[in-house]
Amino acid sequence: MRAALRWKWSGHGRKQMADAVPVRVYIAVGANIEPERNITAGLMLLAKQVDIRAVSTFYRTPAIGHADQDDYLNGVIAIETVLSAHELKLDFLRDVERATGRRRSADAYAARPLDLDILLYGEHVIDDGEIEIPDPDITLRPFLAAGLLELNPSLTLPGDGRRLAERIDPGVIAALKKEDAFTRKLKES
């Protein structure tokens, strides 16, 4: 196993959260550099610190803005955590990304070994310059909507009040390329 996979998150602030109520959070998971290996490794690291409740089907999608890049594997997971949205995104998820080799650059669409983004954090609406929840890409990227709807078919977007299923064309979701073998492997591990 790679040295990076022996990583252990320091858990900044975990003592103050001992009595906190867990929040259901939906996280987008994607990669296009050794995606099968890095997504599996990333989920193993996540599972050491948060309760992964469900894993959606993963889809093969073309890279955005870079026709020369390999395709991405994209899916959604549901977790429960007592971390705040900021701690989860800016500390924990970024640490997991770094542990699998992610190095951020000025190119927002650069190839990456792992990309973890909070799509929904309970019923919260947050837009403070650091994070934006619900993630505005939910309705723009069909693989995100497909993963969310698989995990929660009656999902209503916080702050919007409309069911996600009413905002998405089912034909677009049906046209996505499923990665069933990889998804099965993830769910069995």
Short mmCIF file of C-alpha atoms in Angstrom, two decimals:
data_model
loop_
_atom_site.label_atom_id
_atom_site.label_comp_id
_atom_site.label_asym_id
_atom_site.label_seq_id
_atom_site.Cartn_x
_atom_site.Cartn_y
_atom_site.Cartn_z
CA MET A 1 0.00 0.00 0.00
CA ARG A 2 1.26 3.48 -0.85
CA ALA A 3 2.60 5.57 2.00
CA ALA A 4 -0.13 8.16 1.41
CA LEU A 5 -2.75 5.57 2.24
CA ARG A 6 -1.36 5.16 5.74
CA TRP A 7 -2.56 8.71 6.37
CA LYS A 8 -4.53 9.49 9.53
CA TRP A 9 -6.54 12.68 9.80
CA SER A 10 -5.67 14.72 12.87
CA GLY A 11 -9.35 15.48 13.58
CA HIS A 12 -9.04 19.17 14.36
CA GLY A 13 -11.78 20.19 16.76
CA ARG A 14 -13.23 16.70 17.32
CA LYS A 15 -13.31 17.07 21.14
CA GLN A 16 -15.84 19.93 21.02
CA MET A 17 -18.11 17.85 18.77
CA ALA A 18 -18.58 14.86 21.08
CA ASP A 19 -22.25 15.72 21.72
CA ALA A 20 -23.04 16.98 18.22
CA VAL A 21 -25.85 15.42 16.20
CA PRO A 22 -24.65 13.83 12.94
CA VAL A 23 -25.70 15.51 9.70
CA ARG A 24 -26.49 13.65 6.45
CA VAL A 25 -24.14 14.95 3.76
CA TYR A 26 -23.97 14.10 0.07
CA ILE A 27 -20.52 14.25 -1.49
CA ALA A 28 -19.55 14.13 -5.16
CA VAL A 29 -16.64 11.78 -5.78
CA GLY A 30 -14.69 11.91 -9.02
CA ALA A 31 -11.28 11.17 -10.53
CA ASN A 32 -9.58 10.84 -13.89
CA ILE A 33 -6.04 9.88 -12.86
CA GLU A 34 -6.06 6.18 -12.01
CA PRO A 35 -9.71 6.65 -11.01
CA GLU A 36 -10.49 3.10 -9.87
CA ARG A 37 -7.50 3.00 -7.52
CA ASN A 38 -7.82 6.58 -6.23
CA ILE A 39 -11.57 6.53 -5.65
CA THR A 40 -11.27 3.23 -3.78
CA ALA A 41 -8.40 4.60 -1.69
CA GLY A 42 -10.25 7.86 -1.03
CA LEU A 43 -13.36 6.05 0.19
CA MET A 44 -11.22 3.87 2.46
CA LEU A 45 -9.71 7.01 3.99
CA LEU A 46 -13.12 8.65 4.36
CA ALA A 47 -14.54 5.55 6.07
CA LYS A 48 -11.89 5.80 8.79
CA GLN A 49 -13.39 9.10 10.01
CA VAL A 50 -17.00 9.37 8.79
CA ASP A 51 -19.89 6.96 8.44
CA ILE A 52 -20.41 6.22 4.73
CA ARG A 53 -24.11 5.36 4.53
CA ALA A 54 -24.52 4.78 0.78
CA VAL A 55 -22.64 4.76 -2.53
CA SER A 56 -24.34 5.60 -5.83
CA THR A 57 -23.63 4.14 -9.23
CA PHE A 58 -20.48 5.59 -10.79
CA TYR A 59 -20.56 7.02 -14.31
CA ARG A 60 -17.87 7.51 -16.95
CA THR A 61 -17.97 11.13 -18.16
CA PRO A 62 -15.74 13.19 -20.44
CA ALA A 63 -13.43 15.74 -18.86
CA ILE A 64 -14.85 19.27 -18.89
CA GLY A 65 -12.78 21.82 -20.79
CA HIS A 66 -9.99 19.36 -21.69
CA ALA A 67 -10.72 16.99 -24.57
CA ASP A 68 -7.15 15.66 -24.21
CA GLN A 69 -7.74 14.34 -20.66
CA ASP A 70 -8.89 10.85 -19.75
CA ASP A 71 -12.55 10.40 -18.83
CA TYR A 72 -13.68 10.80 -15.24
CA LEU A 73 -15.43 8.31 -13.03
CA ASN A 74 -18.07 10.21 -11.03
CA GLY A 75 -20.50 9.20 -8.33
CA VAL A 76 -22.08 10.36 -5.09
CA ILE A 77 -21.81 9.10 -1.54
CA ALA A 78 -24.00 9.78 1.48
CA ILE A 79 -22.22 10.16 4.81
CA GLU A 80 -23.08 11.14 8.34
CA THR A 81 -20.72 13.40 10.21
CA VAL A 82 -20.51 15.80 13.13
CA LEU A 83 -17.97 17.99 11.32
CA SER A 84 -19.17 21.43 10.27
CA ALA A 85 -19.49 22.02 6.53
CA HIS A 86 -16.33 24.15 6.59
CA GLU A 87 -14.29 21.59 8.55
CA LEU A 88 -15.53 18.83 6.28
CA LYS A 89 -14.71 20.61 3.00
CA LEU A 90 -11.71 22.79 3.80
CA ASP A 91 -9.90 20.46 6.19
CA PHE A 92 -11.02 16.85 5.99
CA LEU A 93 -11.98 16.37 2.31
CA ARG A 94 -8.99 18.37 1.09
CA ASP A 95 -6.71 16.25 3.30
CA VAL A 96 -8.15 13.08 1.74
CA GLU A 97 -7.62 14.54 -1.74
CA ARG A 98 -4.00 15.38 -0.90
CA ALA A 99 -3.42 11.89 0.52
CA THR A 100 -4.30 10.41 -2.87
CA GLY A 101 -1.96 12.79 -4.68
CA ARG A 102 -4.13 15.78 -5.55
CA ARG A 103 -2.29 19.04 -6.03
CA ARG A 104 -4.51 22.06 -6.69
CA SER A 105 -3.60 24.40 -9.54
CA ALA A 106 -5.00 27.54 -11.15
CA ASP A 107 -6.74 25.33 -13.74
CA ALA A 108 -10.13 24.50 -12.20
CA TYR A 109 -10.52 21.64 -14.70
CA ALA A 110 -7.05 20.09 -14.35
CA ALA A 111 -6.82 16.30 -14.24
CA ARG A 112 -6.99 14.96 -10.71
CA PRO A 113 -6.52 11.73 -8.80
CA LEU A 114 -9.49 12.57 -6.56
CA ASP A 115 -12.09 15.32 -6.33
CA LEU A 116 -14.45 15.52 -3.34
CA ASP A 117 -17.16 18.18 -3.20
CA ILE A 118 -20.02 18.69 -0.77
CA LEU A 119 -23.25 18.70 -2.75
CA LEU A 120 -25.68 18.94 0.19
CA TYR A 121 -25.09 19.39 3.91
CA GLY A 122 -28.32 18.46 5.66
CA GLU A 123 -30.93 21.13 4.92
CA HIS A 124 -28.38 23.95 5.11
CA VAL A 125 -27.90 26.69 2.55
CA ILE A 126 -24.38 28.18 2.71
CA ASP A 127 -22.82 30.74 0.37
CA ASP A 128 -20.07 32.60 2.17
CA GLY A 129 -17.27 32.88 -0.38
CA GLU A 130 -15.55 29.71 0.83
CA ILE A 131 -18.21 27.12 0.10
CA GLU A 132 -21.53 27.09 -1.71
CA ILE A 133 -24.18 24.57 -0.65
CA PRO A 134 -26.25 23.27 -2.33
CA ASP A 135 -23.59 22.90 -4.99
CA PRO A 136 -24.83 24.82 -8.05
CA ASP A 137 -23.56 22.04 -10.35
CA ILE A 138 -26.22 19.59 -9.11
CA THR A 139 -28.66 20.60 -11.83
CA LEU A 140 -25.97 21.29 -14.45
CA ARG A 141 -24.14 17.95 -14.35
CA PRO A 142 -26.45 14.98 -14.88
CA PHE A 143 -24.14 12.50 -13.14
CA LEU A 144 -24.52 14.49 -9.90
CA ALA A 145 -28.30 14.55 -10.12
CA ALA A 146 -28.36 10.85 -11.06
CA GLY A 147 -26.28 9.89 -8.01
CA LEU A 148 -28.35 12.02 -5.65
CA LEU A 149 -31.64 10.69 -7.00
CA GLU A 150 -30.42 7.11 -6.71
CA LEU A 151 -29.59 7.65 -3.04
CA ASN A 152 -32.67 9.76 -2.30
CA PRO A 153 -35.40 9.66 -5.00
CA SER A 154 -37.61 12.22 -3.22
CA LEU A 155 -34.79 14.69 -2.56
CA THR A 156 -35.78 18.34 -2.29
CA LEU A 157 -33.00 20.90 -2.70
CA PRO A 158 -32.63 23.14 0.36
CA GLY A 159 -33.50 26.76 -0.27
CA ASP A 160 -35.35 25.83 -3.44
CA GLY A 161 -38.21 23.67 -2.18
CA ARG A 162 -38.50 21.82 -5.50
CA ARG A 163 -37.91 18.11 -5.88
CA LEU A 164 -34.71 17.39 -7.78
CA ALA A 165 -36.49 14.78 -9.92
CA GLU A 166 -38.74 17.53 -11.30
CA ARG A 167 -35.76 19.59 -12.42
CA ILE A 168 -33.87 16.88 -14.32
CA ASP A 169 -34.65 15.33 -17.70
CA PRO A 170 -34.82 11.55 -17.13
CA GLY A 171 -33.60 10.98 -20.70
CA VAL A 172 -30.34 12.77 -19.94
CA ILE A 173 -29.77 10.58 -16.89
CA ALA A 174 -30.64 7.42 -18.83
CA ALA A 175 -27.97 8.33 -21.43
CA LEU A 176 -25.16 8.34 -18.84
CA LYS A 177 -22.56 5.58 -19.16
CA LYS A 178 -22.75 3.44 -16.01
CA GLU A 179 -19.67 1.75 -14.61
CA ASP A 180 -21.51 -1.18 -13.02
CA ALA A 181 -18.48 -3.44 -12.39
CA PHE A 182 -16.57 -0.66 -10.60
CA THR A 183 -19.67 0.36 -8.63
CA ARG A 184 -20.22 -3.26 -7.48
CA LYS A 185 -16.60 -3.50 -6.39
CA LEU A 186 -16.91 -0.30 -4.34
CA LYS A 187 -20.13 -1.39 -2.66
CA GLU A 188 -18.65 -4.78 -1.74
CA SER A 189 -15.54 -3.32 -0.12
#
